[in-house]
PDB file of C-alpha atoms in Angstrom:
ATOM      1  CA  MET C   1      -0.037  -0.289   0.240  1.00  0.00           C
ATOM      2  CA  ASP C   2       2.874   2.685   0.664  1.00  0.00           C
ATOM      3  CA  ARG C   3       3.801   2.105  -3.314  1.00  0.00           C
ATOM      4  CA  ILE C   4      -0.006   2.553  -4.229  1.00  0.00           C
ATOM      5  CA  ASP C   5      -0.204   5.851  -1.871  1.00  0.00           C
ATOM      6  CA  ALA C   6       3.203   7.329  -2.986  1.00  0.00           C
ATOM      7  CA  LEU C   7       2.112   6.645  -7.070  1.00  0.00           C
ATOM      8  CA  ARG C   8      -1.295   8.283  -5.794  1.00  0.00           C
ATOM      9  CA  LEU C   9       0.729  11.417  -3.784  1.00  0.00           C
ATOM     10  CA  PHE C  10       3.603  11.292  -7.362  1.00  0.00           C
ATOM     11  CA  SER C  11       0.043  11.997  -9.529  1.00  0.00           C
ATOM     12  CA  SER C  12      -1.387  14.653  -7.295  1.00  0.00           C
ATOM     13  CA  VAL C  13       2.106  16.702  -7.076  1.00  0.00           C
ATOM     14  CA  ALA C  14       1.783  16.527 -11.085  1.00  0.00           C
ATOM     15  CA  GLU C  15      -1.847  17.533 -11.079  1.00  0.00           C
ATOM     16  CA  LEU C  16      -1.681  20.159  -8.614  1.00  0.00           C
ATOM     17  CA  GLY C  17       2.134  21.398  -9.374  1.00  0.00           C
ATOM     18  CA  SER C  18       2.722  21.768  -5.620  1.00  0.00           C
ATOM     19  CA  PHE C  19       3.774  19.349  -3.029  1.00  0.00           C
ATOM     20  CA  THR C  20       1.675  21.651  -0.467  1.00  0.00           C
ATOM     21  CA  GLN C  21      -1.270  20.843  -1.916  1.00  0.00           C
ATOM     22  CA  ALA C  22      -1.127  17.467  -3.222  1.00  0.00           C
ATOM     23  CA  ALA C  23       0.022  16.807   0.672  1.00  0.00           C
ATOM     24  CA  GLU C  24      -3.060  18.571   2.219  1.00  0.00           C
ATOM     25  CA  ARG C  25      -5.080  16.371  -0.512  1.00  0.00           C
ATOM     26  CA  GLU C  26      -3.495  13.105   0.320  1.00  0.00           C
ATOM     27  CA  GLY C  27      -3.348  13.832   4.149  1.00  0.00           C
ATOM     28  CA  VAL C  28       0.176  14.022   4.823  1.00  0.00           C
ATOM     29  CA  THR C  29       2.684  16.942   5.729  1.00  0.00           C
ATOM     30  CA  PRO C  30       4.621  18.653   3.162  1.00  0.00           C
ATOM     31  CA  GLY C  31       7.715  16.892   4.556  1.00  0.00           C
ATOM     32  CA  ALA C  32       6.316  13.621   4.517  1.00  0.00           C
ATOM     33  CA  ALA C  33       5.221  14.129   0.596  1.00  0.00           C
ATOM     34  CA  SER C  34       8.717  15.283  -0.324  1.00  0.00           C
ATOM     35  CA  LYS C  35      10.389  11.917   1.565  1.00  0.00           C
ATOM     36  CA  GLN C  36       8.199   9.928  -0.172  1.00  0.00           C
ATOM     37  CA  ILE C  37       8.483  11.245  -3.507  1.00  0.00           C
ATOM     38  CA  THR C  38      12.495  11.251  -3.007  1.00  0.00           C
ATOM     39  CA  ALA C  39      11.580   7.377  -2.021  1.00  0.00           C
ATOM     40  CA  LEU C  40       9.898   6.702  -5.133  1.00  0.00           C
ATOM     41  CA  GLU C  41      12.930   8.521  -7.318  1.00  0.00           C
ATOM     42  CA  THR C  42      15.318   6.582  -5.937  1.00  0.00           C
ATOM     43  CA  ARG C  43      13.477   3.170  -5.674  1.00  0.00           C
ATOM     44  CA  LEU C  44      12.756   3.920 -10.092  1.00  0.00           C
ATOM     45  CA  GLN C  45      16.139   5.332 -10.319  1.00  0.00           C
ATOM     46  CA  ALA C  46      14.813   8.284 -12.011  1.00  0.00           C
ATOM     47  CA  ARG C  47      14.331  11.894 -11.260  1.00  0.00           C
ATOM     48  CA  LEU C  48      10.757  12.817 -11.336  1.00  0.00           C
ATOM     49  CA  PHE C  49      10.222  16.475 -10.951  1.00  0.00           C
ATOM     50  CA  GLU C  50      12.791  19.586 -11.189  1.00  0.00           C
ATOM     51  CA  ARG C  51      12.061  21.602  -8.242  1.00  0.00           C
ATOM     52  CA  THR C  52      12.260  25.309  -7.760  1.00  0.00           C
ATOM     53  CA  THR C  53      11.174  27.559  -5.122  1.00  0.00           C
ATOM     54  CA  ARG C  54       8.705  28.768  -7.447  1.00  0.00           C
ATOM     55  CA  SER C  55       7.338  25.657  -9.527  1.00  0.00           C
ATOM     56  CA  VAL C  56       7.327  22.300  -9.625  1.00  0.00           C
ATOM     57  CA  ARG C  57       8.008  20.486 -13.118  1.00  0.00           C
ATOM     58  CA  LEU C  58       7.585  16.927 -14.686  1.00  0.00           C
ATOM     59  CA  THR C  59      10.743  15.440 -16.340  1.00  0.00           C
ATOM     60  CA  ASP C  60      10.097  13.741 -19.079  1.00  0.00           C
ATOM     61  CA  ALA C  61      10.549  10.614 -16.941  1.00  0.00           C
ATOM     62  CA  GLY C  62       7.803  11.484 -14.852  1.00  0.00           C
ATOM     63  CA  ALA C  63       6.016  12.676 -17.662  1.00  0.00           C
ATOM     64  CA  ALA C  64       6.145   9.120 -18.966  1.00  0.00           C
ATOM     65  CA  LEU C  65       5.593   7.418 -15.742  1.00  0.00           C
ATOM     66  CA  LEU C  66       1.862   9.875 -15.303  1.00  0.00           C
ATOM     67  CA  GLU C  67       1.097   8.602 -18.504  1.00  0.00           C
ATOM     68  CA  ARG C  68       1.195   5.107 -17.346  1.00  0.00           C
ATOM     69  CA  VAL C  69       0.140   5.063 -13.940  1.00  0.00           C
ATOM     70  CA  ARG C  70      -3.126   7.790 -14.002  1.00  0.00           C
ATOM     71  CA  PRO C  71      -5.077   5.134 -15.627  1.00  0.00           C
ATOM     72  CA  TRP C  72      -3.528   2.315 -13.188  1.00  0.00           C
ATOM     73  CA  LEU C  73      -5.042   4.637 -10.345  1.00  0.00           C
ATOM     74  CA  ASP C  74      -7.748   5.357 -11.659  1.00  0.00           C
ATOM     75  CA  GLU C  75      -8.851   1.869 -12.435  1.00  0.00           C
ATOM     76  CA  TYR C  76      -7.766   0.659  -8.881  1.00  0.00           C
ATOM     77  CA  ASP C  77      -9.939   3.532  -7.280  1.00  0.00           C
ATOM     78  CA  ALA C  78     -12.697   2.333  -8.990  1.00  0.00           C
ATOM     79  CA  LEU C  79     -12.322  -0.962  -7.991  1.00  0.00           C
ATOM     80  CA  GLU C  80     -12.024  -0.014  -4.752  1.00  0.00           C
ATOM     81  CA  GLU C  81     -15.130   1.953  -4.479  1.00  0.00           C
ATOM     82  CA  GLY C  82     -16.954  -0.391  -6.733  1.00  0.00           C
ATOM     83  CA  VAL C  83     -16.317  -3.019  -3.745  1.00  0.00           C
ATOM     84  CA  ALA C  84     -17.372  -0.755  -1.182  1.00  0.00           C
ATOM     85  CA  ALA C  85     -20.266   1.032  -3.420  1.00  0.00           C
ATOM     86  CA  ALA C  86     -23.297  -1.438  -1.460  1.00  0.00           C
ATOM     87  CA  THR C  87     -22.262   0.510   1.816  1.00  0.00           C
ATOM     88  CA  SER C  88     -20.332   3.619   1.859  1.00  0.00           C
ATOM     89  CA  ALA C  89     -21.032   7.159  -0.044  1.00  0.00           C
ATOM     90  CA  PRO C  90     -19.121   8.261  -2.880  1.00  0.00           C
ATOM     91  CA  ALA C  91     -16.116   9.723  -2.591  1.00  0.00           C
ATOM     92  CA  GLY C  92     -12.870  11.267  -4.150  1.00  0.00           C
ATOM     93  CA  LEU C  93     -12.293  13.409  -7.326  1.00  0.00           C
ATOM     94  CA  LEU C  94     -14.752  13.864  -9.880  1.00  0.00           C
ATOM     95  CA  ARG C  95     -13.322  15.246 -13.186  1.00  0.00           C
ATOM     96  CA  VAL C  96     -15.727  16.771 -15.795  1.00  0.00           C
ATOM     97  CA  SER C  97     -14.907  18.780 -19.328  1.00  0.00           C
ATOM     98  CA  ALA C  98     -18.076  20.376 -20.186  1.00  0.00           C
ATOM     99  CA  PRO C  99     -19.069  23.137 -22.784  1.00  0.00           C
ATOM    100  CA  VAL C 100     -18.656  27.045 -22.059  1.00  0.00           C
ATOM    101  CA  ASP C 101     -21.695  28.377 -22.540  1.00  0.00           C
ATOM    102  CA  PHE C 102     -23.644  25.353 -21.291  1.00  0.00           C
ATOM    103  CA  THR C 103     -21.528  25.027 -18.133  1.00  0.00           C
ATOM    104  CA  PRO C 104     -23.214  28.341 -16.536  1.00  0.00           C
ATOM    105  CA  ARG C 105     -26.921  28.145 -17.655  1.00  0.00           C
ATOM    106  CA  LYS C 106     -27.787  25.197 -17.329  1.00  0.00           C
ATOM    107  CA  LEU C 107     -24.792  22.364 -15.378  1.00  0.00           C
ATOM    108  CA  ILE C 108     -23.898  24.342 -12.151  1.00  0.00           C
ATOM    109  CA  LEU C 109     -26.966  23.512 -10.987  1.00  0.00           C
ATOM    110  CA  PRO C 110     -27.312  20.110 -11.321  1.00  0.00           C
ATOM    111  CA  VAL C 111     -23.343  19.945  -9.950  1.00  0.00           C
ATOM    112  CA  SER C 112     -24.514  22.323  -7.159  1.00  0.00           C
ATOM    113  CA  ASP C 113     -27.080  19.609  -6.147  1.00  0.00           C
ATOM    114  CA  PHE C 114     -24.768  16.515  -6.495  1.00  0.00           C
ATOM    115  CA  MET C 115     -22.263  17.849  -4.506  1.00  0.00           C
ATOM    116  CA  ASN C 116     -24.856  19.106  -1.620  1.00  0.00           C
ATOM    117  CA  LYS C 117     -25.987  15.292  -1.961  1.00  0.00           C
ATOM    118  CA  TRP C 118     -22.449  13.567  -1.723  1.00  0.00           C
ATOM    119  CA  PRO C 119     -19.871  15.802   0.550  1.00  0.00           C
ATOM    120  CA  GLY C 120     -17.486  13.220   0.382  1.00  0.00           C
ATOM    121  CA  VAL C 121     -17.064  14.187  -3.812  1.00  0.00           C
ATOM    122  CA  GLU C 122     -14.808  16.824  -4.951  1.00  0.00           C
ATOM    123  CA  VAL C 123     -15.785  18.236  -8.739  1.00  0.00           C
ATOM    124  CA  ARG C 124     -13.118  19.868 -10.795  1.00  0.00           C
ATOM    125  CA  LEU C 125     -15.191  21.221 -13.439  1.00  0.00           C
ATOM    126  CA  SER C 126     -12.679  22.298 -16.798  1.00  0.00           C
ATOM    127  CA  MET C 127     -14.860  24.584 -19.367  1.00  0.00           C
ATOM    128  CA  GLY C 128     -14.015  24.544 -22.839  1.00  0.00           C
ATOM    129  CA  ASP C 129     -15.393  23.549 -26.077  1.00  0.00           C
ATOM    130  CA  ARG C 130     -13.028  21.125 -27.981  1.00  0.00           C
ATOM    131  CA  MET C 131     -13.115  17.407 -27.889  1.00  0.00           C
ATOM    132  CA  VAL C 132     -10.761  16.696 -24.955  1.00  0.00           C
ATOM    133  CA  ASP C 133      -9.151  13.480 -25.022  1.00  0.00           C
ATOM    134  CA  LEU C 134     -10.629  12.017 -22.031  1.00  0.00           C
ATOM    135  CA  VAL C 135      -7.674   9.096 -21.248  1.00  0.00           C
ATOM    136  CA  ASN C 136      -4.739  11.385 -21.822  1.00  0.00           C
ATOM    137  CA  GLU C 137      -5.970  14.277 -20.042  1.00  0.00           C
ATOM    138  CA  GLY C 138      -7.332  12.475 -17.421  1.00  0.00           C
ATOM    139  CA  PHE C 139     -11.291  12.976 -17.258  1.00  0.00           C
ATOM    140  CA  ASP C 140     -13.773  11.086 -16.011  1.00  0.00           C
ATOM    141  CA  VAL C 141     -16.434  12.145 -17.837  1.00  0.00           C
ATOM    142  CA  ALA C 142     -17.117  14.540 -20.547  1.00  0.00           C
ATOM    143  CA  ILE C 143     -20.617  16.490 -20.959  1.00  0.00           C
ATOM    144  CA  ARG C 144     -21.215  16.875 -24.850  1.00  0.00           C
ATOM    145  CA  ILE C 145     -24.266  18.521 -27.409  1.00  0.00           C
ATOM    146  CA  GLY C 146     -24.319  17.222 -30.537  1.00  0.00           C
ATOM    147  CA  ASN C 147     -24.163  14.430 -32.679  1.00  0.00           C
ATOM    148  CA  LEU C 148     -21.313  11.775 -31.426  1.00  0.00           C
ATOM    149  CA  PRO C 149     -19.240  10.506 -34.179  1.00  0.00           C
ATOM    150  CA  ASP C 150     -18.216   6.755 -33.470  1.00  0.00           C
ATOM    151  CA  SER C 151     -15.616   6.143 -31.193  1.00  0.00           C
ATOM    152  CA  ALA C 152     -13.876   3.651 -28.322  1.00  0.00           C
ATOM    153  CA  LEU C 153     -15.977   5.762 -25.909  1.00  0.00           C
ATOM    154  CA  ILE C 154     -19.400   4.755 -23.990  1.00  0.00           C
ATOM    155  CA  ALA C 155     -21.519   7.733 -24.510  1.00  0.00           C
ATOM    156  CA  ARG C 156     -24.908   7.957 -22.456  1.00  0.00           C
ATOM    157  CA  GLN C 157     -27.689  10.180 -23.509  1.00  0.00           C
ATOM    158  CA  LEU C 158     -29.236  12.183 -21.193  1.00  0.00           C
ATOM    159  CA  ALA C 159     -31.153  14.610 -23.220  1.00  0.00           C
ATOM    160  CA  PRO C 160     -32.382  15.853 -26.375  1.00  0.00           C
ATOM    161  CA  ALA C 161     -31.508  19.399 -27.150  1.00  0.00           C
ATOM    162  CA  GLN C 162     -34.192  21.393 -28.939  1.00  0.00           C
ATOM    163  CA  MET C 163     -32.991  23.995 -31.925  1.00  0.00           C
ATOM    164  CA  VAL C 164     -34.537  27.177 -32.633  1.00  0.00           C
ATOM    165  CA  LEU C 165     -34.249  29.523 -35.511  1.00  0.00           C
ATOM    166  CA  VAL C 166     -34.471  33.305 -34.085  1.00  0.00           C
ATOM    167  CA  ALA C 167     -33.887  36.911 -35.540  1.00  0.00           C
ATOM    168  CA  SER C 168     -34.155  40.432 -34.145  1.00  0.00           C
ATOM    169  CA  PRO C 169     -37.109  42.072 -35.308  1.00  0.00           C
ATOM    170  CA  ALA C 170     -34.855  45.187 -36.406  1.00  0.00           C
ATOM    171  CA  TYR C 171     -33.066  42.344 -38.743  1.00  0.00           C
ATOM    172  CA  LEU C 172     -36.339  41.262 -40.228  1.00  0.00           C
ATOM    173  CA  GLU C 173     -37.447  44.790 -40.713  1.00  0.00           C
ATOM    174  CA  ALA C 174     -34.845  45.435 -42.990  1.00  0.00           C
ATOM    175  CA  ALA C 175     -34.595  42.014 -44.695  1.00  0.00           C
ATOM    176  CA  GLY C 176     -37.570  40.555 -44.161  1.00  0.00           C
ATOM    177  CA  VAL C 177     -38.956  37.275 -42.525  1.00  0.00           C
ATOM    178  CA  PRO C 178     -37.950  34.015 -44.439  1.00  0.00           C
ATOM    179  CA  GLU C 179     -41.252  31.977 -45.022  1.00  0.00           C
ATOM    180  CA  ARG C 180     -39.940  28.688 -46.117  1.00  0.00           C
ATOM    181  CA  PRO C 181     -36.647  26.690 -45.057  1.00  0.00           C
ATOM    182  CA  GLU C 182     -34.890  27.838 -48.901  1.00  0.00           C
ATOM    183  CA  ASP C 183     -35.712  31.537 -47.818  1.00  0.00           C
ATOM    184  CA  LEU C 184     -32.351  30.848 -45.549  1.00  0.00           C
ATOM    185  CA  ALA C 185     -30.262  30.897 -48.148  1.00  0.00           C
ATOM    186  CA  GLN C 186     -30.815  34.561 -49.321  1.00  0.00           C
ATOM    187  CA  HIS C 187     -30.348  35.317 -46.153  1.00  0.00           C
ATOM    188  CA  SER C 188     -27.483  37.034 -43.654  1.00  0.00           C
ATOM    189  CA  VAL C 189     -26.799  33.830 -41.203  1.00  0.00           C
ATOM    190  CA  ILE C 190     -24.760  33.884 -38.324  1.00  0.00           C
ATOM    191  CA  ILE C 191     -22.430  30.625 -38.185  1.00  0.00           C
ATOM    192  CA  ASP C 192     -21.313  29.125 -35.167  1.00  0.00           C
ATOM    193  CA  ARG C 193     -18.030  27.016 -36.096  1.00  0.00           C
ATOM    194  CA  ASN C 194     -18.932  25.090 -32.677  1.00  0.00           C
ATOM    195  CA  LYS C 195     -21.245  23.005 -34.958  1.00  0.00           C
ATOM    196  CA  PRO C 196     -20.641  20.232 -37.237  1.00  0.00           C
ATOM    197  CA  ALA C 197     -21.327  21.191 -40.732  1.00  0.00           C
ATOM    198  CA  ALA C 198     -21.606  24.683 -39.602  1.00  0.00           C
ATOM    199  CA  GLN C 199     -22.566  26.057 -43.253  1.00  0.00           C
ATOM    200  CA  GLN C 200     -25.450  24.298 -43.426  1.00  0.00           C
ATOM    201  CA  ILE C 201     -28.953  24.270 -41.726  1.00  0.00           C
ATOM    202  CA  VAL C 202     -31.534  21.174 -41.640  1.00  0.00           C
ATOM    203  CA  LEU C 203     -35.247  21.690 -41.058  1.00  0.00           C
ATOM    204  CA  GLU C 204     -37.469  19.085 -40.570  1.00  0.00           C
ATOM    205  CA  ARG C 205     -41.358  19.321 -40.620  1.00  0.00           C
ATOM    206  CA  GLY C 206     -43.006  15.375 -40.457  1.00  0.00           C
ATOM    207  CA  GLU C 207     -41.424  13.915 -42.851  1.00  0.00           C
ATOM    208  CA  GLU C 208     -40.277  16.074 -45.087  1.00  0.00           C
ATOM    209  CA  ARG C 209     -36.298  17.367 -44.679  1.00  0.00           C
ATOM    210  CA  VAL C 210     -34.721  20.686 -46.487  1.00  0.00           C
ATOM    211  CA  GLU C 211     -30.796  20.916 -46.146  1.00  0.00           C
ATOM    212  CA  VAL C 212     -29.880  24.863 -46.984  1.00  0.00           C
ATOM    213  CA  ARG C 213     -26.826  26.134 -47.536  1.00  0.00           C
ATOM    214  CA  ILE C 214     -26.048  29.414 -45.545  1.00  0.00           C
ATOM    215  CA  ASN C 215     -23.940  32.800 -45.844  1.00  0.00           C
ATOM    216  CA  GLY C 216     -23.337  35.459 -43.713  1.00  0.00           C
ATOM    217  CA  ARG C 217     -20.680  38.115 -42.956  1.00  0.00           C
ATOM    218  CA  LEU C 218     -20.270  36.711 -39.255  1.00  0.00           C
ATOM    219  CA  SER C 219     -19.197  33.595 -38.013  1.00  0.00           C
ATOM    220  CA  LEU C 220     -18.163  32.363 -34.083  1.00  0.00           C
ATOM    221  CA  ASN C 221     -17.470  29.631 -31.780  1.00  0.00           C
ATOM    222  CA  GLY C 222     -20.160  29.780 -29.252  1.00  0.00           C
ATOM    223  CA  ALA C 223     -24.224  29.590 -29.228  1.00  0.00           C
ATOM    224  CA  VAL C 224     -24.782  32.262 -26.578  1.00  0.00           C
ATOM    225  CA  ALA C 225     -22.529  34.834 -28.352  1.00  0.00           C
ATOM    226  CA  ALA C 226     -24.240  33.709 -31.994  1.00  0.00           C
ATOM    227  CA  VAL C 227     -27.611  34.546 -29.928  1.00  0.00           C
ATOM    228  CA  GLU C 228     -26.106  38.087 -28.846  1.00  0.00           C
ATOM    229  CA  ALA C 229     -25.318  38.791 -32.224  1.00  0.00           C
ATOM    230  CA  ALA C 230     -28.693  37.837 -33.633  1.00  0.00           C
ATOM    231  CA  ALA C 231     -30.254  40.393 -31.240  1.00  0.00           C
ATOM    232  CA  ALA C 232     -28.007  42.947 -32.001  1.00  0.00           C
ATOM    233  CA  GLY C 233     -29.209  42.576 -35.833  1.00  0.00           C
ATOM    234  CA  LEU C 234     -26.405  40.637 -37.416  1.00  0.00           C
ATOM    235  CA  GLY C 235     -28.703  37.791 -38.789  1.00  0.00           C
ATOM    236  CA  ILE C 236     -30.858  34.543 -38.314  1.00  0.00           C
ATOM    237  CA  VAL C 237     -29.091  32.109 -35.693  1.00  0.00           C
ATOM    238  CA  GLY C 238     -30.190  28.583 -35.794  1.00  0.00           C
ATOM    239  CA  THR C 239     -29.316  27.989 -32.090  1.00  0.00           C
ATOM    240  CA  PRO C 240     -29.982  25.541 -28.879  1.00  0.00           C
ATOM    241  CA  ALA C 241     -33.323  26.609 -27.688  1.00  0.00           C
ATOM    242  CA  TRP C 242     -30.912  26.643 -23.819  1.00  0.00           C
ATOM    243  CA  ALA C 243     -28.643  29.509 -25.793  1.00  0.00           C
ATOM    244  CA  ALA C 244     -32.096  31.310 -26.760  1.00  0.00           C
ATOM    245  CA  GLU C 245     -34.853  31.522 -23.996  1.00  0.00           C
ATOM    246  CA  GLN C 246     -33.133  34.491 -22.322  1.00  0.00           C
ATOM    247  CA  ALA C 247     -33.424  36.680 -25.122  1.00  0.00           C
ATOM    248  CA  LEU C 248     -36.602  35.435 -26.497  1.00  0.00           C
ATOM    249  CA  SER C 249     -38.452  35.759 -22.699  1.00  0.00           C
ATOM    250  CA  GLU C 250     -36.848  39.751 -23.328  1.00  0.00           C
ATOM    251  CA  GLY C 251     -38.264  39.967 -26.782  1.00  0.00           C
ATOM    252  CA  ARG C 252     -34.636  40.916 -28.321  1.00  0.00           C
ATOM    253  CA  VAL C 253     -34.803  38.169 -30.742  1.00  0.00           C
ATOM    254  CA  VAL C 254     -38.220  36.133 -31.862  1.00  0.00           C
ATOM    255  CA  ARG C 255     -38.542  32.449 -33.440  1.00  0.00           C
ATOM    256  CA  LEU C 256     -39.061  31.939 -37.268  1.00  0.00           C
ATOM    257  CA  LEU C 257     -40.280  28.751 -39.930  1.00  0.00           C
ATOM    258  CA  ASP C 258     -42.368  27.796 -36.679  1.00  0.00           C
ATOM    259  CA  ASP C 259     -43.576  24.966 -38.721  1.00  0.00           C
ATOM    260  CA  TRP C 260     -40.209  23.697 -39.467  1.00  0.00           C
ATOM    261  CA  GLN C 261     -38.033  22.175 -36.733  1.00  0.00           C
ATOM    262  CA  PRO C 262     -34.107  22.637 -37.043  1.00  0.00           C
ATOM    263  CA  GLU C 263     -32.586  19.183 -36.438  1.00  0.00           C
ATOM    264  CA  HIS C 264     -32.199  18.242 -32.589  1.00  0.00           C
ATOM    265  CA  ARG C 265     -29.083  17.672 -31.166  1.00  0.00           C
ATOM    266  CA  ASP C 266     -28.760  15.208 -27.707  1.00  0.00           C
ATOM    267  CA  LEU C 267     -27.216  15.887 -24.216  1.00  0.00           C
ATOM    268  CA  TRP C 268     -24.699  13.292 -23.650  1.00  0.00           C
ATOM    269  CA  ALA C 269     -22.555  11.840 -20.827  1.00  0.00           C
ATOM    270  CA  VAL C 270     -19.646  10.539 -22.305  1.00  0.00           C
ATOM    271  CA  PHE C 271     -16.883   8.399 -20.775  1.00  0.00           C
ATOM    272  CA  PRO C 272     -13.735   6.194 -21.627  1.00  0.00           C
ATOM    273  CA  SER C 273     -14.590   2.287 -21.983  1.00  0.00           C
ATOM    274  CA  SER C 274     -11.129   1.430 -21.183  1.00  0.00           C
ATOM    275  CA  ARG C 275     -11.695   1.415 -17.109  1.00  0.00           C
ATOM    276  CA  TYR C 276     -14.281   0.412 -14.588  1.00  0.00           C
ATOM    277  CA  LEU C 277     -16.955   3.086 -14.160  1.00  0.00           C
ATOM    278  CA  ALA C 278     -16.279   4.904 -10.483  1.00  0.00           C
ATOM    279  CA  HIS C 279     -18.896   4.646  -8.119  1.00  0.00           C
ATOM    280  CA  ARG C 280     -19.136   8.537  -7.958  1.00  0.00           C
ATOM    281  CA  VAL C 281     -19.084   8.602 -11.601  1.00  0.00           C
ATOM    282  CA  ARG C 282     -22.013   6.768 -12.704  1.00  0.00           C
ATOM    283  CA  LEU C 283     -23.876   8.270  -9.342  1.00  0.00           C
ATOM    284  CA  PHE C 284     -23.156  11.726 -11.055  1.00  0.00           C
ATOM    285  CA  VAL C 285     -24.217  10.844 -14.681  1.00  0.00           C
ATOM    286  CA  ASP C 286     -27.037   9.194 -13.100  1.00  0.00           C
ATOM    287  CA  HIS C 287     -28.218  12.658 -11.162  1.00  0.00           C
ATOM    288  CA  LEU C 288     -27.757  14.509 -14.294  1.00  0.00           C
ATOM    289  CA  LYS C 289     -30.434  12.142 -16.477  1.00  0.00           C
ATOM    290  CA  ARG C 290     -32.668  13.053 -13.955  1.00  0.00           C
ATOM    291  CA  HIS C 291     -31.876  16.132 -13.464  1.00  0.00           C
ATOM    292  CA  PHE C 292     -32.631  16.430 -17.135  1.00  0.00           C
ATOM    293  CA  ALA C 293     -35.328  13.929 -17.458  1.00  0.00           C
ATOM    294  CA  ASP C 294     -37.508  17.202 -19.529  1.00  0.00           C
ATOM    295  CA  GLY C 295     -35.193  18.121 -21.460  1.00  0.00           C
ATOM    296  CA  ILE C 296     -32.967  21.325 -21.955  1.00  0.00           C
TER     297      ILE C 296
END
């Protein structure tokens, strides 16, 4: 167990960049932490960290060890939690990746509820719109919106994400109101580069399906920013309903083509398939599934 503890401490130092913070997390003194790492380096005959008075940085040998040991520690922790799950509450660090716009508007509340219910769980929430590498970057779960590509990851659908078309009253007064999907090709449409096939809008009505190639002077990456650009009169935007709900309620934008439905995208929880799913991760995903049961 002392070797497992030393490897867990090594992983914490690498993650936090601090012996003091890692020692506090692992429940040892900074002096004891330094001795454990020194003993680990002696046993491995390799220097794992470059230490200065201001920083702690992995050496090449340390980086190579971290890449191999982090998945193993996750596997070991998950095994322990799985055995103890029936009789004990979940505990430990939960590392979550989630979209920038969606997180403050929709995800913080269920995360807060989850942490209040399970005080032994620490959540490290990283916001970003890129597709992170869950295994190599050490995430337990990623929250994603869209139509997921095939991969080796496990994905659980949490809720459908309704899409809407919106524009400002001022834009529509100047450019006219589109009466059918094909009219969008003649309008300025704000392009959100976060969406796949960003320069195309797909609309459905019953059995009908229309794909429209769109053009616009403004492209950006972010659903809320795209709605704000539409509210400023820069064009029409197809966006998730949750991103537009505030602007719609304030009357700064209005919905278009109500009898047509933009192709919806789903909300997903994605996690690696290469390791046993930790108890805290399973509980977190189940919690989100219940929270978003009525959609987003």
